[in-house]
Coordinates of C-alpha atoms in Angstrom, one line a residue:
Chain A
X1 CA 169.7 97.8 -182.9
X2 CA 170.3 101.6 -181.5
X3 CA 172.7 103.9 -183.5
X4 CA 172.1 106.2 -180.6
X5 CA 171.4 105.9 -177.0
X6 CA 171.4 109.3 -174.7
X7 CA 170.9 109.1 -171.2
X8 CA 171.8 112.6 -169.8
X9 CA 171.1 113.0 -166.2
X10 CA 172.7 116.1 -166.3
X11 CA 174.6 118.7 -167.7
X12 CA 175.3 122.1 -166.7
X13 CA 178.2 125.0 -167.6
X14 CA 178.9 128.2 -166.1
X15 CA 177.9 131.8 -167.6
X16 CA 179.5 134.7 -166.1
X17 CA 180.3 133.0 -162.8
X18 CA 176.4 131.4 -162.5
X19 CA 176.1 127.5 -163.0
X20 CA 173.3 127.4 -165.7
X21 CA 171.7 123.5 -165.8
X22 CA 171.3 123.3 -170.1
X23 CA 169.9 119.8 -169.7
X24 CA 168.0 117.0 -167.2
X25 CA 166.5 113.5 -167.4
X26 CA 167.3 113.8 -171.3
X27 CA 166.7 109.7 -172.3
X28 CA 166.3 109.1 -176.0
X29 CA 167.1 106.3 -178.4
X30 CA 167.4 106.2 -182.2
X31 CA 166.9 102.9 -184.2
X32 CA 169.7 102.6 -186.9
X33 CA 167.8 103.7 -190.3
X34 CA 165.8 106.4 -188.5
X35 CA 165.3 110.2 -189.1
X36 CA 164.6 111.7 -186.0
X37 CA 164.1 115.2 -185.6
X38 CA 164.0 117.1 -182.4
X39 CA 162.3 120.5 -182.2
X40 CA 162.2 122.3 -179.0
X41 CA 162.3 126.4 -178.4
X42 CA 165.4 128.5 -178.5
X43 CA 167.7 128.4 -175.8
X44 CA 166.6 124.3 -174.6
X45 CA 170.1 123.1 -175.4
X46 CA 169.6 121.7 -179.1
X47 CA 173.4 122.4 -180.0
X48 CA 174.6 121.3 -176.3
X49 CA 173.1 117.9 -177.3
X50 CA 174.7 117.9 -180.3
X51 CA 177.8 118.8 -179.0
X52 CA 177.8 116.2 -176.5
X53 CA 176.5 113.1 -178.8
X54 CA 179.3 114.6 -181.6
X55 CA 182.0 113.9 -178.8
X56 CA 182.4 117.5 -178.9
X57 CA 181.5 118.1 -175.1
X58 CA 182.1 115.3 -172.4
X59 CA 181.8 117.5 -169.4
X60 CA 177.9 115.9 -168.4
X61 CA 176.4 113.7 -166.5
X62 CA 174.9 110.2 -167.8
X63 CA 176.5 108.8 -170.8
X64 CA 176.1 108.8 -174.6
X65 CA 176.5 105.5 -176.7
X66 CA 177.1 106.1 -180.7
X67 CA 178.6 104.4 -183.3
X68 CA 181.9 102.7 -182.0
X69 CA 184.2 103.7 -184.8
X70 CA 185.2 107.4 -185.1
X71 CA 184.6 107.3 -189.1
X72 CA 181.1 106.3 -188.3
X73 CA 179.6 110.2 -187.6
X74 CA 179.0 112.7 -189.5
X75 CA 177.8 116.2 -188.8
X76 CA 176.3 119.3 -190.5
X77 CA 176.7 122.6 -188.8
X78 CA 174.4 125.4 -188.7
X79 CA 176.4 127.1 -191.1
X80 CA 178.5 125.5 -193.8
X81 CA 181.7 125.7 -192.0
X82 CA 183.9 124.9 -194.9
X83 CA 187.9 125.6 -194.8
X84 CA 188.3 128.8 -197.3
X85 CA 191.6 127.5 -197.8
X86 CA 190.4 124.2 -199.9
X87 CA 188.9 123.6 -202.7
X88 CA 185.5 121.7 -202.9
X89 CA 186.7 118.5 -203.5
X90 CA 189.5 118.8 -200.9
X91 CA 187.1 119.9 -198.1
X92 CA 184.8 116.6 -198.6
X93 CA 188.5 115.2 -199.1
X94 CA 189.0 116.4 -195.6
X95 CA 186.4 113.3 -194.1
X96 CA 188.0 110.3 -195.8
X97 CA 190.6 108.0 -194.2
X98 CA 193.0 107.2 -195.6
X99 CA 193.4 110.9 -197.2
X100 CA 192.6 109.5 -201.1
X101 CA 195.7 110.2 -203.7
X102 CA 193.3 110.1 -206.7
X103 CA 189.8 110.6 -207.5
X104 CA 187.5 108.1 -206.3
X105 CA 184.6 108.6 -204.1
X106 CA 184.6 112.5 -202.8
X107 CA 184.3 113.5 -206.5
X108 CA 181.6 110.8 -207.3
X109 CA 179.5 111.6 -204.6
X110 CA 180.0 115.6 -205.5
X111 CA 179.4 114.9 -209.1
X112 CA 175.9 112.8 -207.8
X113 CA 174.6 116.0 -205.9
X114 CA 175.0 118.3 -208.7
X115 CA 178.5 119.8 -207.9
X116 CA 180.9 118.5 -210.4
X117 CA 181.6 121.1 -212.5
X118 CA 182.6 123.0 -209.2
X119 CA 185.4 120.2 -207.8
X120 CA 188.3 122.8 -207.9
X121 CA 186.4 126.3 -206.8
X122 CA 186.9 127.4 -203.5
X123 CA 184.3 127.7 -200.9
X124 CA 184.1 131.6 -201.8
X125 CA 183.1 131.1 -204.8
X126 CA 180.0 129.4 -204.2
X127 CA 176.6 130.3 -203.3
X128 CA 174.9 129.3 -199.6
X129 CA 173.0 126.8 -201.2
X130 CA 175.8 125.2 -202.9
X131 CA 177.9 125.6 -199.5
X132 CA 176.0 123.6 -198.0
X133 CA 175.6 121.1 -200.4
X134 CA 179.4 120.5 -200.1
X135 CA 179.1 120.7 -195.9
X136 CA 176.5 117.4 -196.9
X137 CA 178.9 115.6 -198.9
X138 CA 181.4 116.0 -196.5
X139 CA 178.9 114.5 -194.1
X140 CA 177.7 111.7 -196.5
X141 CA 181.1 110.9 -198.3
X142 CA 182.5 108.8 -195.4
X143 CA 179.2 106.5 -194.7
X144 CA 178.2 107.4 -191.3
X145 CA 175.9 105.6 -189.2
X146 CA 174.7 108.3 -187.6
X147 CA 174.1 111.8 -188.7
X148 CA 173.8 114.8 -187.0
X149 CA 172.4 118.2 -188.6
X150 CA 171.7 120.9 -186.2
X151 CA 169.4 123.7 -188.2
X152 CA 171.3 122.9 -191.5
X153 CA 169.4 124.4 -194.0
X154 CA 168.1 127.8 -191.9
X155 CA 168.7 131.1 -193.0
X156 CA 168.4 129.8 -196.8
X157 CA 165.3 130.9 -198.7
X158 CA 162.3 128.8 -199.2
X159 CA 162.7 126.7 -202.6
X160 CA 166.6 126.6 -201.9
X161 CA 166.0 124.6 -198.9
X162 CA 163.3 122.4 -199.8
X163 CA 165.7 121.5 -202.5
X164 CA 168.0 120.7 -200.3
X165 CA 165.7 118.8 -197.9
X166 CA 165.2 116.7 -201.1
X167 CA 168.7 115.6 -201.4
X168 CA 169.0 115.0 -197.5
X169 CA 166.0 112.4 -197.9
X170 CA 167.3 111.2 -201.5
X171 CA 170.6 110.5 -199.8
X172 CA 169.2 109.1 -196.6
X173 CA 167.2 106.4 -198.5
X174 CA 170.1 105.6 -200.4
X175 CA 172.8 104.9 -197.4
X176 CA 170.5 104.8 -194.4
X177 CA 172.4 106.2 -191.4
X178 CA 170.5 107.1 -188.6
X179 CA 169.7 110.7 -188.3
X180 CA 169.4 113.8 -185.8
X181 CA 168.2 116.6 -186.9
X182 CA 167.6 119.2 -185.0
X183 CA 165.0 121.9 -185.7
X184 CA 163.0 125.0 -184.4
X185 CA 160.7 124.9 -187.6
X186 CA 157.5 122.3 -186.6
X187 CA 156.5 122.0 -190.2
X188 CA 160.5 121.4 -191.3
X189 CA 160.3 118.3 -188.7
X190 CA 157.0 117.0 -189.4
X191 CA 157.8 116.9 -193.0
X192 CA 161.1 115.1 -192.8
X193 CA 161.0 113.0 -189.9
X194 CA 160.3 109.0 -188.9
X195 CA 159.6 110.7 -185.4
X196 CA 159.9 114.2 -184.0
X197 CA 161.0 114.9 -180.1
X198 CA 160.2 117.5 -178.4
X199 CA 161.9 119.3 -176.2
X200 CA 161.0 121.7 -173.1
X201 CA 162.4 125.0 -172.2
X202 CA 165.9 124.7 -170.8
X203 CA 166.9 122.5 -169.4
X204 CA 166.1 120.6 -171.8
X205 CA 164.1 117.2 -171.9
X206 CA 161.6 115.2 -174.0
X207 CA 158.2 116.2 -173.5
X208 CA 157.1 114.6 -176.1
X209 CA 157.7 111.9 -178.5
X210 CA 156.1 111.6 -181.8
X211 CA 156.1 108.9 -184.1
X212 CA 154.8 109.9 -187.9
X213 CA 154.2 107.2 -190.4
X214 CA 153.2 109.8 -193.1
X215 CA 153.5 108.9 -196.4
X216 CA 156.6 110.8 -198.2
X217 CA 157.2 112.7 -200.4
X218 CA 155.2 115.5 -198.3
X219 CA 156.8 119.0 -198.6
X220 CA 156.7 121.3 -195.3
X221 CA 153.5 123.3 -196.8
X222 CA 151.8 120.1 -198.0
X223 CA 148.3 119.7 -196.6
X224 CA 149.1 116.5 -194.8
X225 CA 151.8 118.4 -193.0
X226 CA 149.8 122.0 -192.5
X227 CA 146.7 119.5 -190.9
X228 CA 148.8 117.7 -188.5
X229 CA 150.3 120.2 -187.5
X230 CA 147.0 122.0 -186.5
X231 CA 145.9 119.0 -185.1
X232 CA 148.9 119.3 -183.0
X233 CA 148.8 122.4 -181.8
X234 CA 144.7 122.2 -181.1
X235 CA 145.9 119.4 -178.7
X236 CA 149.2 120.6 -177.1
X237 CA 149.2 124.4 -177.9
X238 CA 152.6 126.0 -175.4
X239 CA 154.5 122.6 -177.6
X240 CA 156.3 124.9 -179.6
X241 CA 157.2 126.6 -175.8
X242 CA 158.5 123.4 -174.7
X243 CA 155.2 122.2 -173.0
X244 CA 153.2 119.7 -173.5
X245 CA 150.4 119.7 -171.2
X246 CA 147.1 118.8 -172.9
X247 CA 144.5 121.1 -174.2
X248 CA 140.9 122.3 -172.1
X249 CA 139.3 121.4 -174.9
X250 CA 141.1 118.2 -175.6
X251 CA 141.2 116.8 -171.8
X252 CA 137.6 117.4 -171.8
X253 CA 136.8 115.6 -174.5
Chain B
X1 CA 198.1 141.6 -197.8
X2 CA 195.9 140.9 -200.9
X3 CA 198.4 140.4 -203.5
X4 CA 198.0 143.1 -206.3
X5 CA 197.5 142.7 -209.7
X6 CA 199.3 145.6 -211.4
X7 CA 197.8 146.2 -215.1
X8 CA 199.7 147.2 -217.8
X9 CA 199.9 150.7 -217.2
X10 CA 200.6 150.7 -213.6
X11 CA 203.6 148.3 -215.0
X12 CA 205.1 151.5 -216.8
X13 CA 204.9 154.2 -213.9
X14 CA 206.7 152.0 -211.7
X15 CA 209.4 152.2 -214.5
X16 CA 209.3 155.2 -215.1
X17 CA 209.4 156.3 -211.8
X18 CA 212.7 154.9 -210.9
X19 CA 214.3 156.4 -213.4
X20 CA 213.3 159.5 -212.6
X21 CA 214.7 158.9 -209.5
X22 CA 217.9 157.8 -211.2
X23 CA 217.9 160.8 -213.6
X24 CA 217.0 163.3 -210.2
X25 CA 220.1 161.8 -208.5
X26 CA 222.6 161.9 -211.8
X27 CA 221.0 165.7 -212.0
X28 CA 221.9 166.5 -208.7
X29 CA 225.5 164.7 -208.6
X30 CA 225.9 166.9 -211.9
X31 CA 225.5 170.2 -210.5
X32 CA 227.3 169.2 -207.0
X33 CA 230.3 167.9 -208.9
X34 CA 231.7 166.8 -205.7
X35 CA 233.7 163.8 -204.4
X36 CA 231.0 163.6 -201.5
X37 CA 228.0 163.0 -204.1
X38 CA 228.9 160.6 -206.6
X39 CA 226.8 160.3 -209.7
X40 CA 224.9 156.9 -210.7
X41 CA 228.2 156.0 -213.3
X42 CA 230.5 156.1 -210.7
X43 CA 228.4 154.0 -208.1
X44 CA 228.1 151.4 -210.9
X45 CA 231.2 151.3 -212.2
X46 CA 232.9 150.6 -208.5
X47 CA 229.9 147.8 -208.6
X48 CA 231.3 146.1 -211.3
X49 CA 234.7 146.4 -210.0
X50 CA 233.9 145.2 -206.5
X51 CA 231.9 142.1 -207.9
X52 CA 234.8 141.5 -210.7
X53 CA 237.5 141.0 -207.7
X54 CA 235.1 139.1 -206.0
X55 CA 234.9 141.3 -202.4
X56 CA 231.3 141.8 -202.7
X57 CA 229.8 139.0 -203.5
X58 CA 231.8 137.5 -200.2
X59 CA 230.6 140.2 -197.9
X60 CA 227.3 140.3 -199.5
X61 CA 227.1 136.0 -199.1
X62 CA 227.9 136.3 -195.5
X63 CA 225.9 138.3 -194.5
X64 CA 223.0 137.0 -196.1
X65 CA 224.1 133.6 -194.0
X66 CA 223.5 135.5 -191.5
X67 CA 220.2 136.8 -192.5
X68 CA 219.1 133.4 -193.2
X69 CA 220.1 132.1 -189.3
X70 CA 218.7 134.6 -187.6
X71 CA 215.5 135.0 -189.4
X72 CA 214.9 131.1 -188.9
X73 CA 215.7 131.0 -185.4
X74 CA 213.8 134.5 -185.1
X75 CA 210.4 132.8 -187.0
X76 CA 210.9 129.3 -185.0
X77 CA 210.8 130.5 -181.4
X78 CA 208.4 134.0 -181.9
X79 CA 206.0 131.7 -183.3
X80 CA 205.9 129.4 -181.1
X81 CA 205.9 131.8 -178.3
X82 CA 203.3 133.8 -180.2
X83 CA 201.5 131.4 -180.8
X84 CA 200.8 129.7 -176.9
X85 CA 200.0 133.3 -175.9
X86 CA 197.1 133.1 -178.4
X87 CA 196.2 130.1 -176.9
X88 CA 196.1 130.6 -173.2
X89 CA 195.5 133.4 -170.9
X90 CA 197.7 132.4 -168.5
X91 CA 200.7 132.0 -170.9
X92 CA 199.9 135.6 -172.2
X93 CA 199.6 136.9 -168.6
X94 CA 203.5 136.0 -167.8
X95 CA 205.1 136.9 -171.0
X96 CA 203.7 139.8 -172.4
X97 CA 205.7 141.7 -170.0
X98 CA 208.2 140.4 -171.6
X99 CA 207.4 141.1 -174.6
X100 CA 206.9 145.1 -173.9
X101 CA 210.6 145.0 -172.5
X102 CA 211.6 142.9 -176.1
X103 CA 209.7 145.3 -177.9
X104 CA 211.0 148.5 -177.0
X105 CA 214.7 147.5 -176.0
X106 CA 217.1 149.0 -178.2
X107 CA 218.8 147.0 -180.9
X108 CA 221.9 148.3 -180.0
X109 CA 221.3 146.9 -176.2
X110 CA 220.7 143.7 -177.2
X111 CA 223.9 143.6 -179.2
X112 CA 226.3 145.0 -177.4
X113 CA 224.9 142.7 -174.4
X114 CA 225.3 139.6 -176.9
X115 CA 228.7 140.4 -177.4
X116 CA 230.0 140.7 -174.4
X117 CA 228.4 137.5 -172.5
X118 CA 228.7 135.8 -175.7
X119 CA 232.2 137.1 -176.9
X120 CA 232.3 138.4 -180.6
X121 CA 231.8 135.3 -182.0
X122 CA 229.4 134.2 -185.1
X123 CA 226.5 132.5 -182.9
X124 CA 226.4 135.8 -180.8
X125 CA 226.1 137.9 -183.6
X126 CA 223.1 135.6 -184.8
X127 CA 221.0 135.4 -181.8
X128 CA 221.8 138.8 -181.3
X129 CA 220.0 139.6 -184.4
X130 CA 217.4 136.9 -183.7
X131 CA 216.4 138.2 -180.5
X132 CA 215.9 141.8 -181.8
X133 CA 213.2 139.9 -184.0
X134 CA 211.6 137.3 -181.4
X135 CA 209.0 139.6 -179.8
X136 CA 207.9 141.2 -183.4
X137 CA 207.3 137.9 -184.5
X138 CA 205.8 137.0 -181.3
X139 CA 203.4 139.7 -181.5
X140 CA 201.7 138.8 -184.5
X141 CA 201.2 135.2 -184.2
X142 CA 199.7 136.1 -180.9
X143 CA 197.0 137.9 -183.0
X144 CA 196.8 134.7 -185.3
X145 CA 196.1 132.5 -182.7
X146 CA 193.7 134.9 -181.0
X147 CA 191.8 134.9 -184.4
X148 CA 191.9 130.8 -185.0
X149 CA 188.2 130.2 -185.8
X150 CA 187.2 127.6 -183.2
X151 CA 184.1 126.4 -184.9
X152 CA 186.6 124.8 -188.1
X153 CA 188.3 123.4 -185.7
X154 CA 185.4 121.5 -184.1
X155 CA 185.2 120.5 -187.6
X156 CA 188.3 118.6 -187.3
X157 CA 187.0 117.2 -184.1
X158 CA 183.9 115.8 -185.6
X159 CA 185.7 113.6 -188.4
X160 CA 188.6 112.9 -185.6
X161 CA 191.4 114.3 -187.9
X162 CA 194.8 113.1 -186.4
X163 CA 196.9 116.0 -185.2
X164 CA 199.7 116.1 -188.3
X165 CA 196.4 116.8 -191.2
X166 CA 194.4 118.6 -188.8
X167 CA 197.7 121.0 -188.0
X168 CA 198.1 121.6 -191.7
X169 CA 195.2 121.2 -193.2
X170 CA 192.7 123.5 -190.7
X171 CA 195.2 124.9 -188.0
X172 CA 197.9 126.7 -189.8
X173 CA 196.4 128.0 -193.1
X174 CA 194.7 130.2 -191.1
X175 CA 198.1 131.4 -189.7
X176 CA 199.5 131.8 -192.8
X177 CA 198.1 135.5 -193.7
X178 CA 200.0 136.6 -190.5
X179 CA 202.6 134.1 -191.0
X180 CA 203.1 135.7 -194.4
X181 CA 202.7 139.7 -192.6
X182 CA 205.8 138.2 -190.2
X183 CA 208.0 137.3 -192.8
X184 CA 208.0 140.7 -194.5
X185 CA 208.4 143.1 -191.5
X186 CA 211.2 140.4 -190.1
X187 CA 212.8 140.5 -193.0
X188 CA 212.8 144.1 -193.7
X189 CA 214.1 144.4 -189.4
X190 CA 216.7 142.1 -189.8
X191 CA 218.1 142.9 -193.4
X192 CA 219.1 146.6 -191.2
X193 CA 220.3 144.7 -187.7
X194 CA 222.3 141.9 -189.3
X195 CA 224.3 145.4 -190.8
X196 CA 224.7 146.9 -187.0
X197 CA 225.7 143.4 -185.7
X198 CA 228.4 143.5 -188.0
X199 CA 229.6 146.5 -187.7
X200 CA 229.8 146.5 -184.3
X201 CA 231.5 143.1 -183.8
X202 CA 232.3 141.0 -187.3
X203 CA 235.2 141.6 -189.5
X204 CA 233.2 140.7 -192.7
X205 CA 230.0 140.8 -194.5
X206 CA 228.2 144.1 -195.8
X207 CA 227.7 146.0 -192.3
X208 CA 231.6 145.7 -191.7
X209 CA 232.4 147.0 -195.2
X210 CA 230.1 149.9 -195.0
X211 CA 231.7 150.9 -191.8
X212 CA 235.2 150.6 -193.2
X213 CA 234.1 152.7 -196.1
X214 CA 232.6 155.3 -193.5
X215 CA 235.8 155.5 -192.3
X216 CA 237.7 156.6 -195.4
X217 CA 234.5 159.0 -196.2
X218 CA 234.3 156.7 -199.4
X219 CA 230.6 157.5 -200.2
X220 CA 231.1 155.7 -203.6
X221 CA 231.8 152.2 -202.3
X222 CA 229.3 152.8 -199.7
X223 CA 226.2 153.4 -202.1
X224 CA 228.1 151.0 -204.5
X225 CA 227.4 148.0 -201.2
X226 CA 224.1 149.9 -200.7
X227 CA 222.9 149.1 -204.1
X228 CA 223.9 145.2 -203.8
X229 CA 221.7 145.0 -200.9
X230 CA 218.6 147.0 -202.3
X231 CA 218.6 144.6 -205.5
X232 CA 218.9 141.6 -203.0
X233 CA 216.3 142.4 -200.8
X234 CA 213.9 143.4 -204.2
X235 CA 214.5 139.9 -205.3
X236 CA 213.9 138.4 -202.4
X237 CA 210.9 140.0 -202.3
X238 CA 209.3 139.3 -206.1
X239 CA 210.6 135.5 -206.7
X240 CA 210.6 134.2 -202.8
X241 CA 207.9 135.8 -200.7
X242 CA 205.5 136.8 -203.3
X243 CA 205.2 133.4 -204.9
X244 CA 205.1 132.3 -201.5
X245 CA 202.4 134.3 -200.7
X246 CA 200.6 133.7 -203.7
X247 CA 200.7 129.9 -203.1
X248 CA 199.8 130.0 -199.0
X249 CA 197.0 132.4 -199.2
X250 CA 195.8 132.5 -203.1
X251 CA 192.6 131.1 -202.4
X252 CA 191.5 134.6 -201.2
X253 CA 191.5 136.2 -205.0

């Protein structure tokens, strides 16, 4: 069964009075249980997608199928986007329906990723790392089917946000939704994901789709990751520029 | 707007520098010795007799009534208008003509106008006083709205909150700093108009009294009325607005 299935034929917005087309002939499923990641170059409409499959967007053309029931989805921003105003357990509060009265599963969940003795601070208080921590809870806390994470753990340094890649796959294992995460960093997909898709240059559509059956754990620098990533860049080397025509040296062989 | 912590020392300046003031003003009411200047004693003595016969605290509960109407009337429909023109363009297009000509029409104007289409009656008198207020009000919630941080509130959209928690628990706390900003500078303008209102067209409450005094040249009873007020309005402001403050927009310490 599909958590996901995108069929965008089209979607387009207008930029200082210019039509600009941000995505074409996008077609993409995702298997319930799966971590997809998509990786394509700036500017391809990664965060349009997003937006659209969050419900955010509806102006496009095609459609979008998700998970039927609006507690079903969860979604990590590029940056933390907590509400100052509440304090860590009220902002992962801030998923659950019915709002809970009493403790129960926000605080368990934020005691199980390390953040218990931080429940009552305010989003201030807190370091990026821990931020975002609390933006995954609030993602995780309601059991989504589908998760969306759109370059969740940029801007944070190195060990930080392997750390937190940890916890994304220790969660993941543990509850399963199907995932989108949505990347510019090759070896940040390739490490993580059941599958990476990539996309072209805007507008935006899959050039190619990779399945990976890599063992895990495998850490972005691990030599698993670093040699297929060489091998995938010997073979398609403009990928990362959104193209995947084949090699000289690989269509002659 | 942060609310300050005074330390301990700061606490004693603040002491001692009103009664230096006091101490200026008994010096000064010394040397004049004249019926035109009373001293501090004299002010507080006709206090005491004023509030012992019960005039005072009348005059001074009326017009605090009035205080209370117009500033709620004032706060309900600026922020509402205030806060569509933050909204939309088009809504800020067609009133903020409007609000130049609300901004910059006398108080006098508007009350003089009130009472004679409404008659000198109490609900003239009030919206008199509210409407002096309206486009103040208006004003800055049209800054709040402008400043409403659109990517929490795509937050709410994600996890679907239903309008009542997603107005209160993401909309308005961030209106509450300017909220908070309105409150004061209303109060402050309508503590001085409520007085003109009455003395212009009521025949009670602390704006009629001072008049009345004027009249006599009774400077005594005048500052006697003028002190009332001042210890109101410094109440008002330590045990209702900033606790208020403290508990809307505390999370910022």
């Amino acid at each position: 069964m599909n958590a996901l299935e995108v069929a965008i034929r089209r979607k387009a917005y207008r930029q200082d009075g210019r039509e600009v087309t941000a995505l074409t002939d996008l077609v993409f499923a995702v298997p319930a249980g799966q971590l997809a990641c998509i990786v394509g170059p700036s500017g391809c409409g990664k965060t349009t997608l997003l937006s659209i499959v969050a419900g955010l967007d509806r102006a496009f053309e095609g459609s979008v199928r998700g998970p039927a029931a609006a507690g079903r989805l969860g979604m990590v921003f590029q940056t933390p986007r907590l509400m100052p105003w509440l304090s860590v357990r009220e902002n992962v509060r801030l998923a659950l329906e019915p709002p809970p009265r009493q403790e129960g599963r926000a605080e368990e969940l934020l005691r199980e990723m390390q953040l218990g003795a931080l429940l009552d601070a305010y989003p201030a208080q807190l370091s990026g790392g821990q931020q975002r921590r609390v933006a995954l809870a609030r993602a995780f806390v309601r059991d989504p089917d589908l998760l969306l994470l759109d370059e969740p753990f940029q801007s944070l340094d190195a060990p930080t946000a392997q750390h937190l890649r940890e916890l994304l796959l220790a969660l993941w294992a543990r509850r399963r939704p199907a995932i989108l995460f949505v990347t510019h960093d090759l070896r940040e997909a390739l490490s993580l994901g059941d599958r990476v898709l990539f996309l072209s240059a805007g507008p935006g559509r899959v050039v190619l789709d990779l399945p990976l059956d890599l063992p895990r754990p495998r850490g972005p620098e691990s030599a698993a990751v670093e040699a297929l990533r060489r091998r995938l860049l010997e073979s398609y080397p403009d990928l990362l520029r959104g193209l995947a025509s084949v090699s000289a040296a690989e269509s002659a062989a | 707007m942060a609310v300050q912590v005074l330390r301990f020392g700061d606490v004693w300046l603040r002491w001692f520098s009103a009664l230096s003031l006091l101490a200026l003003w008994a010096a000064v009411a010394g040397l004049a010795a004249a019926p035109l200047l009373p001293g501090p004693l004299a002010v507080a003595a006709a206090l005491a007799r004023l509030v012992a016969n019960g005039q005072l605290p009348f005059d001074l509960g009326v017009t605090l009534l009035r205080v209370a109407a117009s500033f709620a009337l004032a706060m309900a429909a600026g922020s509402a208008v205030g806060i569509l023109m933050g909204r939309s363009r088009r809504v800020d297009a067609f009133f903020d003509l409007w609000l130049v000509l609300g901004l910059n029409i006398p108080a006098l104007v508007i009350i003089y106008l009130c009472y004679i289409w409404g008659g000198l009656t109490e609900a003239a008198a009030i919206i008199a006083v509210a409407l002096n207020k309206v486009p103040n009000t208006a004003t800055i919630l049209r800054e709040g709205a402008r400043a409403v941080d659109r990517e929490l509130l795509q937050v709410a959209d994600v996890l679907r909150l239903p309008r009542l928690r997603r107005l209160r628990l993401v909309y308005l706390p961030q209106l509450y700093p300017y909220l908070m900003a309105a409150t004061r500078s209303g109060l402050s303008l309508i503590w001085k108009i409520v007085l003109v209102a009455e003395f212009v067209g009521r025949s009670n409450g602390v704006g009629f009294r001072l008049n009345l005094y004027f009249q006599f040249f009774d400077i005594t009873n005048i500052l006697a009325y003028s002190a009332s007020f001042i210890a109101v309005v410094v109440a008002a402001e330590s045990w209702l607005i900033r606790p208020l403050e403290r508990r809307l927009t505390g999370w910022r310490a």
